[in-house]
XYZ file of C-alpha atoms in Angstrom:
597
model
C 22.355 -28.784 22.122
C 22.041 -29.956 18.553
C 24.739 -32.885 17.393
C 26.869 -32.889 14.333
C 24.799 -35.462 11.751
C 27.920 -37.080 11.602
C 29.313 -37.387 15.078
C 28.039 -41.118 14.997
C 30.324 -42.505 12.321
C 29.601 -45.695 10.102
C 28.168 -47.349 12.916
C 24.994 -44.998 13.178
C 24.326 -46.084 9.554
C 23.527 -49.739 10.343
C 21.791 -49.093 13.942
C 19.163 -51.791 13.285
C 21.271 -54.290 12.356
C 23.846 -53.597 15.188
C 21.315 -53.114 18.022
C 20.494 -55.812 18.899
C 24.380 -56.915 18.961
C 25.009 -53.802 21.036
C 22.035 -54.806 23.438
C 23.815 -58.051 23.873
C 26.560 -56.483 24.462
C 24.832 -54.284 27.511
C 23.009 -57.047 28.929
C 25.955 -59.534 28.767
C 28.012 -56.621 30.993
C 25.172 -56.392 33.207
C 24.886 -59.823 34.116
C 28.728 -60.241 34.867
C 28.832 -56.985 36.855
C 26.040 -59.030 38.913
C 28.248 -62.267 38.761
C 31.237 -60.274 40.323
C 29.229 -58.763 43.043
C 28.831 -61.906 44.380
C 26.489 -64.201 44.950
C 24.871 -62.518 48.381
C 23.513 -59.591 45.870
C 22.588 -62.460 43.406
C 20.304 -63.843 45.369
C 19.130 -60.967 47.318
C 14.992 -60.960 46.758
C 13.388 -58.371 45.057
C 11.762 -56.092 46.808
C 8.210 -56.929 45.610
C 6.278 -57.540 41.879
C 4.563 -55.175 39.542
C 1.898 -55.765 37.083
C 2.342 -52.752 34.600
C -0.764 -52.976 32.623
C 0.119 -50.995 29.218
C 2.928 -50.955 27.192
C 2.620 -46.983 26.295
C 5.618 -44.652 27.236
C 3.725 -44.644 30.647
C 4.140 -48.482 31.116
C 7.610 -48.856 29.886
C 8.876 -45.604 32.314
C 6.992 -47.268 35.490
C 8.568 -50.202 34.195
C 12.513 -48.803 33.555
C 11.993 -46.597 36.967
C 10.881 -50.027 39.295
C 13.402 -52.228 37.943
C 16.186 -50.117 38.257
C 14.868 -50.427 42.070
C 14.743 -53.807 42.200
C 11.112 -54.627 41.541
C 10.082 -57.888 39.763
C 8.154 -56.345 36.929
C 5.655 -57.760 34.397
C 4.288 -55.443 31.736
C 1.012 -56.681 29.553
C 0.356 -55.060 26.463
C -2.729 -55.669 24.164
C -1.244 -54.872 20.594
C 2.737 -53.519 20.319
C 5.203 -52.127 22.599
C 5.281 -48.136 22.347
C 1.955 -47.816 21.977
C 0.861 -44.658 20.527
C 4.785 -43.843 20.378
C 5.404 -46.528 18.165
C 6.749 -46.591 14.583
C 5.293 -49.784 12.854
C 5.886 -51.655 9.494
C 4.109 -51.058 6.677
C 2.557 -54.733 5.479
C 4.036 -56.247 2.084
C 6.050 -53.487 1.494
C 9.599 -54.722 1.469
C 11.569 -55.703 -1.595
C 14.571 -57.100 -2.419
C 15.916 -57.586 1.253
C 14.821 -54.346 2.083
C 13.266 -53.628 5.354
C 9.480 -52.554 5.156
C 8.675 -49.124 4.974
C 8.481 -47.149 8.239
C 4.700 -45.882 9.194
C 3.470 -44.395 12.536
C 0.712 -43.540 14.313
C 1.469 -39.808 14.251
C 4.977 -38.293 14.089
C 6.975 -37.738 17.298
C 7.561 -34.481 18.360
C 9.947 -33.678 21.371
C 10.263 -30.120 22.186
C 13.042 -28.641 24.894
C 10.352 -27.740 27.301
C 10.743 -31.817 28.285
C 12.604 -32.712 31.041
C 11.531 -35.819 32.322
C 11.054 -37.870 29.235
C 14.705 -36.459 28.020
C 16.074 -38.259 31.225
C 14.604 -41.526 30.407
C 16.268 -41.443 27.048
C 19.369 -40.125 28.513
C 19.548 -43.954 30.783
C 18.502 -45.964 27.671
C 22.062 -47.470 26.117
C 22.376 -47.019 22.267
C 25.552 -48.140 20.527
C 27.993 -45.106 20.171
C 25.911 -42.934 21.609
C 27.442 -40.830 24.789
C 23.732 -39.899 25.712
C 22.257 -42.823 24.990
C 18.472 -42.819 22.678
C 18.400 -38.859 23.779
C 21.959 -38.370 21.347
C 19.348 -39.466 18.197
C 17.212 -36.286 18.706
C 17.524 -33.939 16.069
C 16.461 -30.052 15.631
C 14.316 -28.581 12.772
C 15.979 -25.114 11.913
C 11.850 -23.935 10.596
C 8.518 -24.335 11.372
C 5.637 -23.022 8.181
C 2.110 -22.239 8.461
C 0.771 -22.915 4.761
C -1.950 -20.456 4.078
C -4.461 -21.401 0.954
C -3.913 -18.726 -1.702
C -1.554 -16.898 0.106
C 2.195 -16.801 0.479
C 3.126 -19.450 3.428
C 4.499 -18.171 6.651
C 8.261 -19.663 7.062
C 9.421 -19.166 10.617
C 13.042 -20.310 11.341
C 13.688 -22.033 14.359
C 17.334 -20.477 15.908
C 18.746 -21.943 18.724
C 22.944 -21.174 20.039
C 24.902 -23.417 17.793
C 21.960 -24.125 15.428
C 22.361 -23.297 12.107
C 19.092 -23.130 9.750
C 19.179 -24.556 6.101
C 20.724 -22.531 3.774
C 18.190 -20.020 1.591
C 17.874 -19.469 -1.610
C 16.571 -16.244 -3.367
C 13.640 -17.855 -3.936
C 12.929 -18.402 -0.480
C 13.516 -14.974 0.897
C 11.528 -13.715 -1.560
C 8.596 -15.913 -0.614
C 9.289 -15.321 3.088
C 9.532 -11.596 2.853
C 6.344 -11.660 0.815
C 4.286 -13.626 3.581
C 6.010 -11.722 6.124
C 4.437 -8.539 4.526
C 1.145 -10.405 3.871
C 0.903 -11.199 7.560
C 1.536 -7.849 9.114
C -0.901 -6.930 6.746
C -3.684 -9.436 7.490
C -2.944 -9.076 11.502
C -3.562 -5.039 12.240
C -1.370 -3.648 14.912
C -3.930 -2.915 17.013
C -4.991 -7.163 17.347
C -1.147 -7.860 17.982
C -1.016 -5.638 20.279
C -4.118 -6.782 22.356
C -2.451 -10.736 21.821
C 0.171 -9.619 23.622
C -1.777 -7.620 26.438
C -3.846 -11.078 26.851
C -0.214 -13.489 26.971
C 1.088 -10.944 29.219
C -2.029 -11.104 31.343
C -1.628 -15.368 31.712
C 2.047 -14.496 32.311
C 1.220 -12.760 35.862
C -1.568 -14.753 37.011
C -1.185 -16.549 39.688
C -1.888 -20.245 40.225
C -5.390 -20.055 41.817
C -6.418 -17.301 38.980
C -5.307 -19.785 36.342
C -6.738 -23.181 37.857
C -10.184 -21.696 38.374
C -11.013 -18.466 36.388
C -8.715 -19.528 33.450
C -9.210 -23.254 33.413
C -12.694 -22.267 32.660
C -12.368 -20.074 30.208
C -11.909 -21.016 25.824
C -8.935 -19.776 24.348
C -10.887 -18.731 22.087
C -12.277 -16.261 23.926
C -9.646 -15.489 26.338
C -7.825 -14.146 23.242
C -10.955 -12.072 21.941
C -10.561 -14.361 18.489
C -13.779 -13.556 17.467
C -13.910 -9.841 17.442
C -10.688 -10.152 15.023
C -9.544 -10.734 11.624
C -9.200 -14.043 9.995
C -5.453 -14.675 9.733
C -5.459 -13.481 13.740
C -7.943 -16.406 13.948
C -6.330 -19.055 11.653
C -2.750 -18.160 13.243
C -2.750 -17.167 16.737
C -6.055 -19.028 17.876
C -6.663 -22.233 15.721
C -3.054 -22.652 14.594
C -1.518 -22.221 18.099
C -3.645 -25.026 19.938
C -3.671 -27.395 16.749
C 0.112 -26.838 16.709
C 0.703 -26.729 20.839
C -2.430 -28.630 22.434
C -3.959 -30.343 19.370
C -7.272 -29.546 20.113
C -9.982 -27.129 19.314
C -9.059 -23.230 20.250
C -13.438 -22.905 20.543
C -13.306 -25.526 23.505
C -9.366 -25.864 24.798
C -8.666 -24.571 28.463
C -6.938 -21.556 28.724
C -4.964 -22.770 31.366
C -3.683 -25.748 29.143
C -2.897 -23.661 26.152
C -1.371 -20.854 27.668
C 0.599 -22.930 30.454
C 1.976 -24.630 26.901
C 2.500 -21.296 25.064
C 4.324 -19.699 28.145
C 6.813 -22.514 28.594
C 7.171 -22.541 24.455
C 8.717 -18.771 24.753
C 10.932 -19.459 27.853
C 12.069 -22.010 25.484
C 13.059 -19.969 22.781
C 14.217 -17.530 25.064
C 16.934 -20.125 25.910
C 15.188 -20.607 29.523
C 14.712 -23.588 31.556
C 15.353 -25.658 28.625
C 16.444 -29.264 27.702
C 17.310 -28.264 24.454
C 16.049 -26.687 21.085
C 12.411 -25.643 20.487
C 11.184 -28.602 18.208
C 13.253 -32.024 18.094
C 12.381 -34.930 16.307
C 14.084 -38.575 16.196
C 16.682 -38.891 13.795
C 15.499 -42.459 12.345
C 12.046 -44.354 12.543
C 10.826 -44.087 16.178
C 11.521 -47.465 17.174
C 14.763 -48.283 15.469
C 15.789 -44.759 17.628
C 13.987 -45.136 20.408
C 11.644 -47.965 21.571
C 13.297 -51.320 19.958
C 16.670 -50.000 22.316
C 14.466 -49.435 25.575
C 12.793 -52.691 25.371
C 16.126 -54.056 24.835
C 17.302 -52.452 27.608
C 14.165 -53.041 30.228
C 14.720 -56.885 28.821
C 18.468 -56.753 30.405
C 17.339 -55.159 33.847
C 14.862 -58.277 34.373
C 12.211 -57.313 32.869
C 9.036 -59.458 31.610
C 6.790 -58.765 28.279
C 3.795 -60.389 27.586
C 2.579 -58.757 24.170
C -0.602 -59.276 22.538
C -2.193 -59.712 26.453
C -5.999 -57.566 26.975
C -6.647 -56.422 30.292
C -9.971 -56.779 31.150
C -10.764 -55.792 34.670
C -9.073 -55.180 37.653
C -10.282 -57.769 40.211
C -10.923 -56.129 43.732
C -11.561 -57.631 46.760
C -10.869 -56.628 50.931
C -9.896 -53.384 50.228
C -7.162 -54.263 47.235
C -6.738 -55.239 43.921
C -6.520 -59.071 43.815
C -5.485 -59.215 39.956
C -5.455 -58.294 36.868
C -8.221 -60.170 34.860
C -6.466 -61.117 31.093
C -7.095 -62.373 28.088
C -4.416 -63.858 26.003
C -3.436 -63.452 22.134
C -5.799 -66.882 21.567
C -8.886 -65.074 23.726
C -8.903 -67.220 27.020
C -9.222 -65.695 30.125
C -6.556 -65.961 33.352
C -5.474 -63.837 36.030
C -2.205 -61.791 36.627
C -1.480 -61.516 40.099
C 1.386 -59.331 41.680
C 1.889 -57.389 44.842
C 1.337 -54.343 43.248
C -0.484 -53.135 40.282
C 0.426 -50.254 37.783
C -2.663 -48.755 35.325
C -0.717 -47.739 32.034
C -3.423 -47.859 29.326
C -4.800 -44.609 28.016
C -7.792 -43.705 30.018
C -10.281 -44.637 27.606
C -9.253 -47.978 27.707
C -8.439 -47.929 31.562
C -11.549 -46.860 32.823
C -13.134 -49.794 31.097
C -11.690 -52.089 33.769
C -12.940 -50.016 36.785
C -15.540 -52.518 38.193
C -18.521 -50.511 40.748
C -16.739 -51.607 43.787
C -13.570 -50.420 42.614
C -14.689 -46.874 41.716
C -16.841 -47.173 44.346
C -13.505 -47.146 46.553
C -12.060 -44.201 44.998
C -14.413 -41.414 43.265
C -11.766 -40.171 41.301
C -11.662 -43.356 39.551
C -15.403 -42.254 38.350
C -14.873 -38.648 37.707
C -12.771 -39.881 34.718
C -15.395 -40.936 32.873
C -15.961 -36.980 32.515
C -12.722 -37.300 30.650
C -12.840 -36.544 26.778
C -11.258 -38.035 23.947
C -11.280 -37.550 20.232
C -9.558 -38.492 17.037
C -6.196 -37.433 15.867
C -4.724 -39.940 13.760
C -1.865 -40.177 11.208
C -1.528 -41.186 7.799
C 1.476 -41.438 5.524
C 2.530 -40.636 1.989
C 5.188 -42.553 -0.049
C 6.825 -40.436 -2.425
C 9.202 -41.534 -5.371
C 10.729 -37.513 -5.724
C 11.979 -35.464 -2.818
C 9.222 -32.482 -2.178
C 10.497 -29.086 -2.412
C 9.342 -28.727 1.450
C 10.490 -26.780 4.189
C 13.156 -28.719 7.144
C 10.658 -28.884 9.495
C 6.860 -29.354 10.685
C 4.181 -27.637 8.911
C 0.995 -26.475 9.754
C -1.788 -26.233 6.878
C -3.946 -23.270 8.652
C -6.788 -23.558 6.192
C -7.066 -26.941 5.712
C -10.752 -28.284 6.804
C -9.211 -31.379 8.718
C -6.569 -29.279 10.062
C -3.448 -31.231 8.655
C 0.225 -30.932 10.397
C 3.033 -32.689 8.544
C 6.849 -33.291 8.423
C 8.804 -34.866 5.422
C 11.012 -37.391 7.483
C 13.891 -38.636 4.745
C 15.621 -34.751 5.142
C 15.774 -35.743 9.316
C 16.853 -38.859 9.040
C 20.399 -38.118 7.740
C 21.604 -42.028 7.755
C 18.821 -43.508 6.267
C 19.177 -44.298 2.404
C 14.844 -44.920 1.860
C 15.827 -46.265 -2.048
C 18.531 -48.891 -0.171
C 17.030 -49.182 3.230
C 13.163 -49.504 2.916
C 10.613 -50.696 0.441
C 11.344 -51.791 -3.152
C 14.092 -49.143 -4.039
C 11.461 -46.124 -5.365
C 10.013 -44.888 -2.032
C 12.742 -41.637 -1.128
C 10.711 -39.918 1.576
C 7.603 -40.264 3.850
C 5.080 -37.167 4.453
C 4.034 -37.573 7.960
C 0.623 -35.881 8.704
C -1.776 -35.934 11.159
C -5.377 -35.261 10.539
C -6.511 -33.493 13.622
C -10.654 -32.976 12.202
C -12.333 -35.546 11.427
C -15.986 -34.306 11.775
C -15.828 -31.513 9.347
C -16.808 -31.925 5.535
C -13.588 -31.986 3.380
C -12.690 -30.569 -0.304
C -13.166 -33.378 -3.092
C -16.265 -35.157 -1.582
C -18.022 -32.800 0.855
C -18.023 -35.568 3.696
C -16.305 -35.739 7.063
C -13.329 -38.078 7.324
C -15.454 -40.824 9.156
C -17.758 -40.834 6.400
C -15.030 -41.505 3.517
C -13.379 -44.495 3.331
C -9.736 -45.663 4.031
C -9.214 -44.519 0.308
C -11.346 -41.668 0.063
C -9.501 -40.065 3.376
C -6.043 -41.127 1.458
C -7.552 -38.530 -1.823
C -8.796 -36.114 0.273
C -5.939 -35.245 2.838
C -3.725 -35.107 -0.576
C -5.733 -33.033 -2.142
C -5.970 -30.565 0.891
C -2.095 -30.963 0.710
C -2.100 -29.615 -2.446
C -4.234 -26.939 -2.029
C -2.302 -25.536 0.905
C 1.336 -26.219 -1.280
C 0.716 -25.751 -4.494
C -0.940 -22.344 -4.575
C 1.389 -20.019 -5.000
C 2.904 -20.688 -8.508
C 5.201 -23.528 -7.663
C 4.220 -27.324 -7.697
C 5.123 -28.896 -4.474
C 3.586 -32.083 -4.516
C 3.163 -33.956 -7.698
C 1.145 -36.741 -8.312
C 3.108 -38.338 -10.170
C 5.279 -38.781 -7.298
C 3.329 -40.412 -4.816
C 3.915 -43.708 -4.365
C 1.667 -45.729 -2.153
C 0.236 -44.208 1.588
C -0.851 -45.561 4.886
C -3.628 -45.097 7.127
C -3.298 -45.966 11.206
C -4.955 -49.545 11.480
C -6.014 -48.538 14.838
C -8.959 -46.084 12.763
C -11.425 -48.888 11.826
C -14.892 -48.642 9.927
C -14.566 -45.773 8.018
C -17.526 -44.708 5.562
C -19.858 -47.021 7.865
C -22.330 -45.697 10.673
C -19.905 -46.848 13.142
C -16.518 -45.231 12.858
C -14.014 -46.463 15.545
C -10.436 -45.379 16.857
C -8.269 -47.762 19.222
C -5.926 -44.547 19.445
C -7.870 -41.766 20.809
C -6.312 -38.557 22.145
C -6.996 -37.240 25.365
C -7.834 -33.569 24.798
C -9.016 -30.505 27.052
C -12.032 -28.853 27.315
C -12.919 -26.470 30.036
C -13.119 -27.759 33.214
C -11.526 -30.868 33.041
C -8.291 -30.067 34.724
C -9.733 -30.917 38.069
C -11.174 -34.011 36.974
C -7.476 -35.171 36.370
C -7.283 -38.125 39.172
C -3.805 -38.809 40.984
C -1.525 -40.952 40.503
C -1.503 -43.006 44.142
C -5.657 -44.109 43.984
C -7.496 -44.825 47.530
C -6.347 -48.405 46.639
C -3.237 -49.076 48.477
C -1.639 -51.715 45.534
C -2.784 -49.773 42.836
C -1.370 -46.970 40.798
C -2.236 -44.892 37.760
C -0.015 -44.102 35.520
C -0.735 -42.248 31.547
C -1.042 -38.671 29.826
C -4.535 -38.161 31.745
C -3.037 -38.732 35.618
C -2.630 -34.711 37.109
C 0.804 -33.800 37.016
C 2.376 -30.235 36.038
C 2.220 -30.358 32.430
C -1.642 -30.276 32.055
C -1.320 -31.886 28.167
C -1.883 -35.352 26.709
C 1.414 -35.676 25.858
C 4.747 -38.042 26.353
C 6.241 -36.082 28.939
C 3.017 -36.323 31.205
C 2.574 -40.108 30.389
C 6.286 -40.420 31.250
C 6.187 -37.805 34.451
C 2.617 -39.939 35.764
C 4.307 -43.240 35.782
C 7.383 -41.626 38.252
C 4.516 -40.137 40.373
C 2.981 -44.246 40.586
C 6.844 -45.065 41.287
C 6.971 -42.786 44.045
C 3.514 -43.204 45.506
C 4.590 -47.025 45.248
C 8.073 -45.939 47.155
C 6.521 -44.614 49.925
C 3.731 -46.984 50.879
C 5.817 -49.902 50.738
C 8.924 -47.771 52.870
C 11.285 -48.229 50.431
C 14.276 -46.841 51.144
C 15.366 -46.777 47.351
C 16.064 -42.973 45.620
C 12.342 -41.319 44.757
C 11.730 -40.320 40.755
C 12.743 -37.164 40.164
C 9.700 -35.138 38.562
C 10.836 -32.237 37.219
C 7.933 -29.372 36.868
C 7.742 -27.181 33.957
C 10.147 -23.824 33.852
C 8.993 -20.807 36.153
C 10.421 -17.668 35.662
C 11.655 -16.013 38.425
C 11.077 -12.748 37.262
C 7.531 -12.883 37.029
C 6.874 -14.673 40.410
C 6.081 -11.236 42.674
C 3.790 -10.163 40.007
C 1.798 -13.243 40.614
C 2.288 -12.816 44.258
C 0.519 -9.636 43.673
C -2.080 -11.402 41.429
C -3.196 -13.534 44.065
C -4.006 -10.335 46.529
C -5.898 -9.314 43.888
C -7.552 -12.472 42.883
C -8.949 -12.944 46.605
C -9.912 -9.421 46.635
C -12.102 -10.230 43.779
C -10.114 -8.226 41.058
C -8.830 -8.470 37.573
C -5.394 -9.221 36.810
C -3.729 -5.776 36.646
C -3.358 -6.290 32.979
C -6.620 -7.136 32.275
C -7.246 -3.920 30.788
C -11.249 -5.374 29.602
């Protein structure tokens, strides 16, 4: 599934500055094919309007999926298109004619159990692509977990076709070593009872899962805290940071496991879209977003950026608008025949009046909903790191960093000619998934440091997890500049705040998950917190909700247009009359079978 790096040619080399020409190009072709289908199709009226509040993968899917049906569609959007998918420009940072360096909220990560967000990029053009945006995915060959003090654990990622990087002595040495070290630290007796528990998840059946399992920690569902430490740092802590990005002490079985079960199918080759771990081969929206918008822009339609929602206006049993505010702060309404909900929930929910959640309780239960911060910064570095090709995951690390050096991934980028003033040569990518636990160099959380003081202390945690084990990974000397999310504001004052929170999963909250069609019969929710299979704040779910608001849309209007396809995370056949047994035993009042206590 993975490309040749150079199956694009020259032209993948200048993608930015051909896009838009290429865009043209597609929107020029559409608008003829509509000339020659003459002027009864022309004219034909669209079906009805949309008011897709939320520019987020959720709002530009429910956007892509409605016009393709012929809906007159309208998306608002607060800040920038992309939302938390975005890649964004780093402020006076461009030199010479350069373009700005690239900086994100949090690096993109798009792994083959996806099916439904994979389709969407498969139908957005991109110039010489035969796939369209999906041909710019690319495939880390390894994955580390960077132990403090310790050799790091270097896992390659194979997949048919797939070759890793090539190894130097140096590195089997150092992988041998922490492959010893590990089976070592983890006793045979603790893998083996990891492996009883997995198996046990494997053959439960649905209701055992959604009820006994949704309410049970990971944590303790895999008896973490009767084991040793690296079985606690790898296979409880560094699994949900790594799968679920959340806390192992307070994440849902059920959404772990689910995760972890459809991650080994995965690299078993089964029910896959393609390798493991994939990343975008370029800045996220020079690969991804700037093409869609481009694209939604030829189908018809509208953007209104820098547009706050405010409240949903209900009245007779319907929403009556959308209550705006505009980039200069005045106030207006949006009106449409129907109305999509794309924010993320914590923003949503905000705009849930009494009498609207007093129409449909679910719209209340998600105020039970959590959120919390997991935020990215950036590091600009003027040498290449001696790093691994892929993500890696600093197990020891007291805000529980993740990171990926991007310049290796994005083999027709030049950074020196492309971005910045001609120094910058690679971007570390990290995410900083703790912020309310004290740190190394100042003994504070990262909401009590400030913008700089987080900057200091995620580098030095880099370098305690890198440069332990007689080598120098990251140099100081190298580091040219960083950047921290804008949307984290306040740091090092009483009153910390984060436009970009992340939906995570405690116990419980699976069934507090609210549909996508709402008691409402013009209004739809549509985002990474709506119920649908893949129980995970995540792209795929945003982008699986908003086809589950196009449907529900579909059928109350009796369209006769094609429904969404939603594809459902892989089930393996094999293990489907063992859960059929499972649920005998789970009405019987009995333990899985493997459930050995």
């Amino acid at each position: 599934m993975d490309r040749s790096r150079t199956s694009h040619g020259t032209a993948r080399g200048t993608s930015r500055r051909t896009f838009m020409a290429g865009a043209a190009a597609v929107g020029g072709t559409a608008a003829l094919a509509s000339a020659v289908g003459g002027t009864a199709a022309a004219a034909a009226p669209a079906p009805g309007s949309v008011a897709v509040l939320g520019g987020g993968v959720a709002g530009l899917t429910a956007a892509h999926e409605l016009a393709e049906r012929g809906f007159a569609v309208t998306v608002y959007e607060r800040r920038a298109l992309g939302g938390k998918a975005r890649s964004m420009d780093v402020p006076g940072s461009a030199r010479g004619g350069r373009r700005p360096l690239p900086a994100e909220h949090g690096f993109r990560f798009i792994p083959g159990i996806y099916h439904n967000l994979p389709d969407t990029m498969r139908r957005i053009p991109f110039p010489g692509n035969a796939n369209g945006v999906w041909d710019n995915l690319v495939a880390p060959p390894e994955m580390s977990f960077a132990r403090t003090g310790r050799e790091d654990l270097r896992i390659p990622l194979p997949w048919p076709g797939h070759r890793p990087a090539r190894l130097t002595l140096d590195d089997i040495r150092r992988a041998l070593t922490a492959m010893v070290d590990t089976a070592l630290g983890i006793p045979a007796h603790e893998t083996a009872s990891f492996v009883g528990r997995v198996l046990v998840f494997l053959t439960s059946c649905d209701e055992r899962r959604n009820e006994i399992w949704e309410r049970t920690p990971w944590w303790d569902f895999i008896r973490a805290e009767r084991m040793s430490y690296d079985y606690q740092r790898i296979l409880a802590i560094g699994l949900t940071r790594n799968i679920v990005a959340t806390k192992a002490e307070e994440a849902s079985t059920r959404t772990v496991a689910t995760l972890l079960e459809a991650f080994v199918f995965n690299a078993l080759g089964r029910g896959a879209d393609g390798p493991l771990d994939r990343i975008l081969d370029a800045p996220t929206n020079e690969a991804w977003i700037d093409p869609w918008v481009a694209h939604l822009t030829s189908l018809g339609v509208r953007f209104e950026v820098g547009w706050t929602v405010r409240e949903m206006a209900y009245g007779d049993g319907r929403i009556t608008a959308a209550v705006v505010e505009d980039p200069q702060g005045t106030r207006s309404t949006a009106t449409a025949d129907h109305y999509v909900s794309a924010m993320p929930v914590e923003h949503a929910r905000r705009t849930w009046g009494p009498a609207l959640r007093a129409a449909d309780p679910q719209l209340a239960r998600c105020d039970r909903l959590h959120t919390d911060w997991m935020t990215g910064i950036q590091f600009y570095l003027t040498e290449r790191a001696p790093l691994l090709h892929g993500h890696l995951n600093c197990v020891d690390s007291p805000w529980a960093l993740t990171a990926i050096q991007q310049a290796g991934h994005w083999p027709d980028r030049d950074f020196p000619a492309d971005y910045g003033d001609g120094t910058v040569v690679d971007c570390l990518s990290v995410d900083i998934s703790e912020w309310d636990r004290p740190g190394i160099l100042y003994g504070r959380t990262a909401k009590q440091c400030t913008r700089a003081e987080v900057a200091k202390e995620v580098w030095a945690q880099l370098k305690a997890a890198l440069n332990d084990t007689g080598r120098t990974v990251l140099k100081d000397s190298a580091l040219h500049s960083w950047f921290l999310d804008p949307g984290v504001d306040g740091l090092g004052t009483p009153n910390p705040t984060n436009e970009d929170e992340l939906l995570i999963h405690p116990v419980g909250t699976f069934h507090l998950r609210p549909t996508a069609a709402t008691a409402i019969p013009n209004f739809y929710l549509a985002g990474d917190y709506v119920s649908v299979d893949i129980d995970l704040a995540t792209m795929e779910g945003a982008n699986a909700s908003a086809r589950q608001a196009v449907n529900a849309l579909l059928e109350r209007t009796g369209s006769a247009a094609a429904r969404c396809t939603v594809t459902p995370l892989f089930r393996a056949s094999e293990f489907e009359a063992l859960k059929r047994h499972d649920r005998d035993r789970f009405r019987w009042g009995l333990p899985n079978a493997f459930d050995l206590g």
